[in-house]
Coordinates of C-alpha atoms in Angstrom, one line a residue:
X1 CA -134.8 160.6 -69.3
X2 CA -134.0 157.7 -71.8
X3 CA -133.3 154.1 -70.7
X4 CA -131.1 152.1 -72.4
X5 CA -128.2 149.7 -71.7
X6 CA -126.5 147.3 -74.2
X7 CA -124.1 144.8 -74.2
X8 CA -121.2 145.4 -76.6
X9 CA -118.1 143.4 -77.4
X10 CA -117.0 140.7 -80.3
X11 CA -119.6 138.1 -80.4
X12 CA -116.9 135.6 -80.4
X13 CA -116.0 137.0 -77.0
X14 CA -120.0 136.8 -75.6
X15 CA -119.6 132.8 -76.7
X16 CA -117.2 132.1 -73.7
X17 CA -118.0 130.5 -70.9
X18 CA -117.4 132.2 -68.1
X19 CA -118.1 135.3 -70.2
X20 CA -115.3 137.5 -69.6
X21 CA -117.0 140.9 -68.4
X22 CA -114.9 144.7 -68.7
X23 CA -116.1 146.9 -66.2
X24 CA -115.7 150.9 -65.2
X25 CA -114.3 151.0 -61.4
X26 CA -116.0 152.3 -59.1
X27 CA -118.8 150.7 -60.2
X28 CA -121.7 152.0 -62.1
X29 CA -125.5 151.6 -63.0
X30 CA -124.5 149.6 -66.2
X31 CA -122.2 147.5 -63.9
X32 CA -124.9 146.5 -61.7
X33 CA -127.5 145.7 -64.0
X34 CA -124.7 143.6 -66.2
X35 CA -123.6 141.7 -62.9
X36 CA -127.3 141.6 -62.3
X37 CA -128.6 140.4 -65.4
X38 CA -126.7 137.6 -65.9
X39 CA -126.9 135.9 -61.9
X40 CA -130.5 136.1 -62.5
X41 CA -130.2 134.5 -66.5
X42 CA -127.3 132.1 -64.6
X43 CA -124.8 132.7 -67.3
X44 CA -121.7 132.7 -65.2
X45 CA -119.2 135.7 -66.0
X46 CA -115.6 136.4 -64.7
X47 CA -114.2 140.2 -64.1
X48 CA -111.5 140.1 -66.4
X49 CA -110.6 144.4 -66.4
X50 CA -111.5 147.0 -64.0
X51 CA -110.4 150.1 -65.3
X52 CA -111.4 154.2 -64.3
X53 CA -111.6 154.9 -67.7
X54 CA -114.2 154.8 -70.8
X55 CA -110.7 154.7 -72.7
X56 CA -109.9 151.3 -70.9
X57 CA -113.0 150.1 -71.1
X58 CA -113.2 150.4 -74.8
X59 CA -109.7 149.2 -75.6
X60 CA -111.0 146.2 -74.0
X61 CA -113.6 146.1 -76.4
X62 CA -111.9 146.8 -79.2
X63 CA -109.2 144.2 -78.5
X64 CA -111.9 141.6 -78.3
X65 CA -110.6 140.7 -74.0
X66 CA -114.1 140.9 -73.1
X67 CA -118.0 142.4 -73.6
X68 CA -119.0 145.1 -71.1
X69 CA -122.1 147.1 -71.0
X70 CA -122.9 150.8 -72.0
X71 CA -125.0 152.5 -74.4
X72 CA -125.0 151.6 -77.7
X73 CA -122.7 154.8 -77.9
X74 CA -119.7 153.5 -77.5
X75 CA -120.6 151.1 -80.8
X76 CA -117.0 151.8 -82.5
X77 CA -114.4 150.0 -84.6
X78 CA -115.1 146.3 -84.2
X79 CA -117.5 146.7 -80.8
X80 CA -120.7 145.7 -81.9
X81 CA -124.2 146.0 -80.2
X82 CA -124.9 142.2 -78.9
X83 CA -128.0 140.7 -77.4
X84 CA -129.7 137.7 -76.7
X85 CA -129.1 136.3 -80.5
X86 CA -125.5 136.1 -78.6
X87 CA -126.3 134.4 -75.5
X88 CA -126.9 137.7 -73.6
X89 CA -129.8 138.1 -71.2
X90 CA -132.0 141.4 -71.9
X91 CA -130.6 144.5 -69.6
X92 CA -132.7 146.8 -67.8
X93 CA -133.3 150.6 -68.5
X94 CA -131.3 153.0 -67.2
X95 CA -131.4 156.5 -66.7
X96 CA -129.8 159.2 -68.4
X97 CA -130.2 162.8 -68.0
X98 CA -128.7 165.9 -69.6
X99 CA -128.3 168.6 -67.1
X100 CA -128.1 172.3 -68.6
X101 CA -127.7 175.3 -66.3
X102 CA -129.2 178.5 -67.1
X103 CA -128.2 181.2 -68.6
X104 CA -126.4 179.4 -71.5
X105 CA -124.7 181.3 -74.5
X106 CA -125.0 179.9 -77.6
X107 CA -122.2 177.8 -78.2
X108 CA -123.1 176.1 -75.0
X109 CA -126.8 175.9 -76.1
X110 CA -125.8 174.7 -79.4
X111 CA -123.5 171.9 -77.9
X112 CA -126.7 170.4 -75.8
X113 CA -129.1 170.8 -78.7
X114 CA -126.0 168.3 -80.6
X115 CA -125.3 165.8 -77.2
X116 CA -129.4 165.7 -77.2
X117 CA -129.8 164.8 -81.1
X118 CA -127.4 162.3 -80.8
X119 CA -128.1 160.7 -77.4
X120 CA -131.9 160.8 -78.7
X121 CA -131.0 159.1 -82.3
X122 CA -128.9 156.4 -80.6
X123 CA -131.8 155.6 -77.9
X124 CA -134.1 155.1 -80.7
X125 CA -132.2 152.4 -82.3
X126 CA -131.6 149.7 -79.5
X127 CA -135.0 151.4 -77.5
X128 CA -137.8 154.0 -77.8
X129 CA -136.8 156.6 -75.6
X130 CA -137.1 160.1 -74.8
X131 CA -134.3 162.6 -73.8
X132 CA -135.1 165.1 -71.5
X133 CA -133.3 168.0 -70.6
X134 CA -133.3 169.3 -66.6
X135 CA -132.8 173.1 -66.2

């Protein structure tokens, strides 16, 4: 399983005070160690969007309304990785795991060998991690 959360956003945004969060609804691991983090760093942080989408979410991003936190995946466009050079408290790991039935054809088996390679190369840049995949 790798372990990785990071905060992304315009680090113009992550200067505000409160910092104005974006946040998947219903709430999520990355929403609870974000809310988490920063009550335990005391940086205090207003809810500005609660959206059910990754869409939302990123437009959010993008548009520069407020930082959220995700893995580094979602690094697009003008979101870019931030941390504690931006007034950001470190996040804690968080699991994620690639679930592949059995039997698989091959396109199938081909797709998880990409989503693994990618997830894995991504991990390795903000954190060492290792992917594992669950039969």
């Amino acid at each position: 399983m790798a372990r990785w959360a990071s905060w992304l956003g315009h680090r113009d945004v992550a200067g505000r005070d409160p910092l104005p969060l974006a946040i998947l609804d219903p709430g999520c691991g990355y929403t609870e160690a974000a809310s988490e983090s920063l009550r335990r760093h005391g940086r205090p942080f207003e809810v500005v969007l609660r959206t059910p989408s990754l869409s939302g979410l990123r437009a959010a991003l993008e548009a520069g309304f407020a930082v959220g936190c995700r893995t580094a995946l979602m690094k697009s466009g003008t979101i870019e990785v931030l941390g504690l050079d931006d007034n950001l408290p470190a996040l804690p790991s968080i699991g994620f795991a690639l679930l592949i039935p059995r039997p698989l054809g091959a396109a199938a088996r081909r797709l998880a060998s990409l989503v693994r390679e990618v997830v894995g190369s991504t991990a390795s840049v903000s954190r060492p991690a290792q992917v594992q995949v669950a039969s």
